[in-house]
mmCIF file of C-alpha atoms in Angstrom:
data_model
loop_
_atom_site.group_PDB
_atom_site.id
_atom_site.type_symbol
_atom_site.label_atom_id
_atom_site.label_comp_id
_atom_site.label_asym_id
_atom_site.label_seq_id
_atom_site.Cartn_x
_atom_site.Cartn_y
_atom_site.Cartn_z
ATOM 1 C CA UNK A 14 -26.053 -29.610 -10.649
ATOM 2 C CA UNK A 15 -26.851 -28.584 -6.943
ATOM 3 C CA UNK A 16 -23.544 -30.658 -6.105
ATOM 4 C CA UNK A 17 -21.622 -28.642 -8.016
ATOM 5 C CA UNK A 18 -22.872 -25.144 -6.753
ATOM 6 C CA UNK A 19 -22.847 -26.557 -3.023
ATOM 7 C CA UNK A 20 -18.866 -27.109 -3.553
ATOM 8 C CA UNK A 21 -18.250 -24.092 -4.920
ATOM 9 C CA UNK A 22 -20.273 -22.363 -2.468
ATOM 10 C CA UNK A 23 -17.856 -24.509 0.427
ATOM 11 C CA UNK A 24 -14.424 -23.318 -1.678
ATOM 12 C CA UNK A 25 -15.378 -19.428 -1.372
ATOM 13 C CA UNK A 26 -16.374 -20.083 1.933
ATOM 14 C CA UNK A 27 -12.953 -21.591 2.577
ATOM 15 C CA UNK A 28 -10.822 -18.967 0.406
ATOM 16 C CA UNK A 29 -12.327 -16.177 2.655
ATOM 17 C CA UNK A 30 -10.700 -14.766 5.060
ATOM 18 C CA UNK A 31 -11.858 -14.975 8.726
ATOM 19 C CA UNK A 32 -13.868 -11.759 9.908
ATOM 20 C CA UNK A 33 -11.513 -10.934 12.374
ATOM 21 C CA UNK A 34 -8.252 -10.808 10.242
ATOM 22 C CA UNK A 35 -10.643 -8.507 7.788
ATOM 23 C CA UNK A 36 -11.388 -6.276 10.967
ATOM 24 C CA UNK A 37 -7.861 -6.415 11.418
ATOM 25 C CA UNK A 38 -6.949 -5.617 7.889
ATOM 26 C CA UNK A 39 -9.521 -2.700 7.973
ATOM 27 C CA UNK A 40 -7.724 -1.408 11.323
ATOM 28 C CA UNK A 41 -4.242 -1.573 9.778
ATOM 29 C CA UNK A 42 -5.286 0.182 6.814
ATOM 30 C CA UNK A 43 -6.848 3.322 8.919
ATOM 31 C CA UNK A 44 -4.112 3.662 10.784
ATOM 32 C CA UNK A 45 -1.927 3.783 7.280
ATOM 33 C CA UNK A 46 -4.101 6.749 5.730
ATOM 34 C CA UNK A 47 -4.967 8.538 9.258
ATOM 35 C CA UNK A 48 -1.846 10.780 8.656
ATOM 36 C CA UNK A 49 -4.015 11.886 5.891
ATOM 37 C CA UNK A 50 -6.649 13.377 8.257
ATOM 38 C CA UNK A 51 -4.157 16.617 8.258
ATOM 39 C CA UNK A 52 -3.681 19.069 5.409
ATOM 40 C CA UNK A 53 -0.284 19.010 5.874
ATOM 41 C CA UNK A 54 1.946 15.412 6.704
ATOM 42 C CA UNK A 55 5.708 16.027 8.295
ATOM 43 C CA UNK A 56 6.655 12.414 7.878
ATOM 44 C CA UNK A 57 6.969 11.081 3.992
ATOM 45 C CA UNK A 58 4.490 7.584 3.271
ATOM 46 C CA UNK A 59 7.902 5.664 3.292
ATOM 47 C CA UNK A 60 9.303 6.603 6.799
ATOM 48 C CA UNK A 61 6.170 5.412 8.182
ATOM 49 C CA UNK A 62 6.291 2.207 10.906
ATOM 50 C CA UNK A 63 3.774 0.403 8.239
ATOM 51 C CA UNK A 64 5.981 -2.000 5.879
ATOM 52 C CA UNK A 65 6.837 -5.571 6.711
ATOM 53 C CA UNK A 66 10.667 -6.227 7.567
ATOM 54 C CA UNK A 67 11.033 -6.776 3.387
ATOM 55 C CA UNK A 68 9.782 -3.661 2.062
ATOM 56 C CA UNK A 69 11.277 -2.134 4.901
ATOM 57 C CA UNK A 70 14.941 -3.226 3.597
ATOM 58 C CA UNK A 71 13.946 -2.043 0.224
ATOM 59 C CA UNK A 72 13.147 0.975 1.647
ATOM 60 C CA UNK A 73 16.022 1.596 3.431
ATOM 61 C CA UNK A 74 18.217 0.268 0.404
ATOM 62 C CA UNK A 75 16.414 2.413 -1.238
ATOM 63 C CA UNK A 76 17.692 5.583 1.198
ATOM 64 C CA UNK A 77 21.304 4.714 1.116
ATOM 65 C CA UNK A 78 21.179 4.386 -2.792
ATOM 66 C CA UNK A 79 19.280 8.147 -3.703
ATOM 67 C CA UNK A 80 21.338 10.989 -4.306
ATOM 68 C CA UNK A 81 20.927 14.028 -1.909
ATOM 69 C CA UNK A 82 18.445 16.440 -3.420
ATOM 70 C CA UNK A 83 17.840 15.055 -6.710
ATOM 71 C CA UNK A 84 14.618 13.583 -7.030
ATOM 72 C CA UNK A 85 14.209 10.148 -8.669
ATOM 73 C CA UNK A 86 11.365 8.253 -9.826
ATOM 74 C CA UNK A 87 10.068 7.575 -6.018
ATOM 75 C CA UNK A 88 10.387 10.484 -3.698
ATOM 76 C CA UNK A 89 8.655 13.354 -6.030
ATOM 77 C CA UNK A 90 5.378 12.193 -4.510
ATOM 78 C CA UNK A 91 3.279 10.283 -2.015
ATOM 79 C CA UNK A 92 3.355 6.807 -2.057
ATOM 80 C CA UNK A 93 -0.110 5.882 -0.491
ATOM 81 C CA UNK A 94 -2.214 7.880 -2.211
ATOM 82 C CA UNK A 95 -0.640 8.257 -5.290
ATOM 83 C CA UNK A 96 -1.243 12.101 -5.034
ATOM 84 C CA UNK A 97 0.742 14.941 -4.335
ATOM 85 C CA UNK A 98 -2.195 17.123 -3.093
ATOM 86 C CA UNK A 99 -5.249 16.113 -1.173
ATOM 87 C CA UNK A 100 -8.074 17.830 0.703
ATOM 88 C CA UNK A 101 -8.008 16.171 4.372
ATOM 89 C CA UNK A 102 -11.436 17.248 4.912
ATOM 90 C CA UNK A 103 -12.852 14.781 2.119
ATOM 91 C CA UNK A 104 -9.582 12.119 1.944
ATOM 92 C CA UNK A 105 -11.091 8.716 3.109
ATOM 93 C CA UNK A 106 -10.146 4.928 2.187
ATOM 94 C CA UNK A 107 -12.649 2.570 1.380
ATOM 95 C CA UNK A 108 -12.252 -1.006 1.638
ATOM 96 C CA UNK A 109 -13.685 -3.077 -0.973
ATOM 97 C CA UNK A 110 -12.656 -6.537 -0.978
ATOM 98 C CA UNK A 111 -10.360 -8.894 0.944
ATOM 99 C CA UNK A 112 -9.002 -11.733 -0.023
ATOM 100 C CA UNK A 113 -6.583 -14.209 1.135
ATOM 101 C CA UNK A 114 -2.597 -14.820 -0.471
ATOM 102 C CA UNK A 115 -2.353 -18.087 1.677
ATOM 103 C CA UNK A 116 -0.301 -18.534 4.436
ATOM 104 C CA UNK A 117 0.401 -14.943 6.626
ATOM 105 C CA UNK A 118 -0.689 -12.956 3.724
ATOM 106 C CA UNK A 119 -3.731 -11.253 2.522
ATOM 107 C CA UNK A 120 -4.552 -8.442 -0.014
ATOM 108 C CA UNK A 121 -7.152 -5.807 -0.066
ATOM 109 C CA UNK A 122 -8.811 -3.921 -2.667
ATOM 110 C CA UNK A 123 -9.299 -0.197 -2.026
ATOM 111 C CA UNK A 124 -10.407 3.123 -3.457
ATOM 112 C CA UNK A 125 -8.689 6.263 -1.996
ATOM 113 C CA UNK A 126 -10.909 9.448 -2.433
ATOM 114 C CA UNK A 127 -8.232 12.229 -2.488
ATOM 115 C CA UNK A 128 -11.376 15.108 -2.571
ATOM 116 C CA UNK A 129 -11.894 17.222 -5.723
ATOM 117 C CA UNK A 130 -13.809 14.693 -7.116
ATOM 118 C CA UNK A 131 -10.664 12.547 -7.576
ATOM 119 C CA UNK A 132 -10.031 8.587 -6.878
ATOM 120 C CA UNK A 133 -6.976 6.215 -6.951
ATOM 121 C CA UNK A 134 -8.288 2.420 -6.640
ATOM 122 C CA UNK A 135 -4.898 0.328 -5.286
ATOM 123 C CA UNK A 136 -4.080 -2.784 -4.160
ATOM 124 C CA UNK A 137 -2.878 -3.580 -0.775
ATOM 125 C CA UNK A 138 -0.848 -6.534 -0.038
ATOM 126 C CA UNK A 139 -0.205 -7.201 3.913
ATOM 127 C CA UNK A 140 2.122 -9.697 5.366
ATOM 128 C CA UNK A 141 1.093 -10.829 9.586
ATOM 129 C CA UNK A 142 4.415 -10.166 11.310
ATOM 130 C CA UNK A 143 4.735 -10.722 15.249
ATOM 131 C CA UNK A 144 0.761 -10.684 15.172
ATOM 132 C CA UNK A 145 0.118 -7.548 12.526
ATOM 133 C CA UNK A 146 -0.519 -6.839 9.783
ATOM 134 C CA UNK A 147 1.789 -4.807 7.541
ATOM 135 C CA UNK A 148 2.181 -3.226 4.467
ATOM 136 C CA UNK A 149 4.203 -5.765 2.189
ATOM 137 C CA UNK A 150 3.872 -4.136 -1.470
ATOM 138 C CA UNK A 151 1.028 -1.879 -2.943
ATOM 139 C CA UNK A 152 -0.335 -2.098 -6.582
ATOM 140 C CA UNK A 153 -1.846 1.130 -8.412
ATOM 141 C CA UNK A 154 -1.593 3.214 -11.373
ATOM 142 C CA UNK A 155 2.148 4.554 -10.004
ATOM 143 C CA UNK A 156 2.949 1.363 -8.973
ATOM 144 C CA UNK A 157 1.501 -1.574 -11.678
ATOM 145 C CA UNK A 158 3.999 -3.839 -10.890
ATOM 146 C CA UNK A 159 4.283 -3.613 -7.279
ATOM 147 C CA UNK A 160 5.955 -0.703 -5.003
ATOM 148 C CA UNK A 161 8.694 -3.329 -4.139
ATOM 149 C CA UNK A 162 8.973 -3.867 -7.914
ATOM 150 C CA UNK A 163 9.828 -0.274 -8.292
ATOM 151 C CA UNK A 164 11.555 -0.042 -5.210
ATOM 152 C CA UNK A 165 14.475 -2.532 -7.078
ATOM 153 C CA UNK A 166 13.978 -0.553 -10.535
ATOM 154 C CA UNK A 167 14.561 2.705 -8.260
ATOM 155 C CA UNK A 168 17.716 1.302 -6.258
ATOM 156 C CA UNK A 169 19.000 -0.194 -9.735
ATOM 157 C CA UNK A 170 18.881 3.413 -11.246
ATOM 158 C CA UNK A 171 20.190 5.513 -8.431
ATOM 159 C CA UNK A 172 23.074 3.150 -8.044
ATOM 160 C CA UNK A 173 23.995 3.079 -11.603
ATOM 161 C CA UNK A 174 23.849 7.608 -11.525
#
């Protein structure tokens, strides 16, 4: 029996990810939400310099493929914190787990306090690109298949309007 819990003690210990890619992780994800620190954001969540090169040509896809002034089922709200309103006196992000994807990849659990009382938990998935970390797809209640998932729904049904 001890044989068994010593090797699954040594295969967590070898799915976790090294402290200083979670330090990193934790660094990229500040600078995601610090936007948020002000009540009021000029820039939308998706022309942000956060997404790795493919969400960024989903994105952009995206852009060419929405009709002028007619909202559609992505740019009606804010994509990282789920939210259209938040108090930026209370918003904070709280890391709660990291785990690796293998390879250049890694995903991290969070739980975005908007204020009011109100939470979002998501899913973070980053992709290490030219040494950083960036935002490859997000998971939460707007988004249960994926924001790139919904990205190509989006595209699909703006294209076919």
């Amino acid at each position: 029996m001890p044989i068994v819990l010593l090797s699954s003690a040594l295969m967590l210990a070898a799915t976790a990810l090294p402290a200083a890619d979670v330090v990193a992780l934790d660094t990229a994800i500040a600078g995601v939400y610090r936007p948020y620190a002000k009540a009021v954001n000029e820039t939308a969540s998706w022309d942000y310099p956060i997404y790795s090169r493919e969400a960024a040509t989903l994105i952009a896809h995206w852009q060419r493929a929405a009709l002028d002034d007619e909202p559609d089922a992505l740019n009606d709200g804010d994509w990282l914190c789920m939210c259209q309103d938040f108090d930026a006196k209370a918003f904070r992000v709280i890391p709660r787990s990291h785990m690796p994807l293998g390879g250049d990849a890694a995903e991290v659990a969070i739980r975005i306090e908007l204020g009011w009382n109100q939470f979002r938990d998501a899913r973070m998935q980053f992709r290490r690109e030219a040494g950083n970390w960036r935002l490859d797809d997000l998971y939460g209640a707007d988004f249960p298949r994926g924001l790139k998932q919904k990205l190509r729904e989006t595209i699909a049904e703006d294209e076919a309007r």
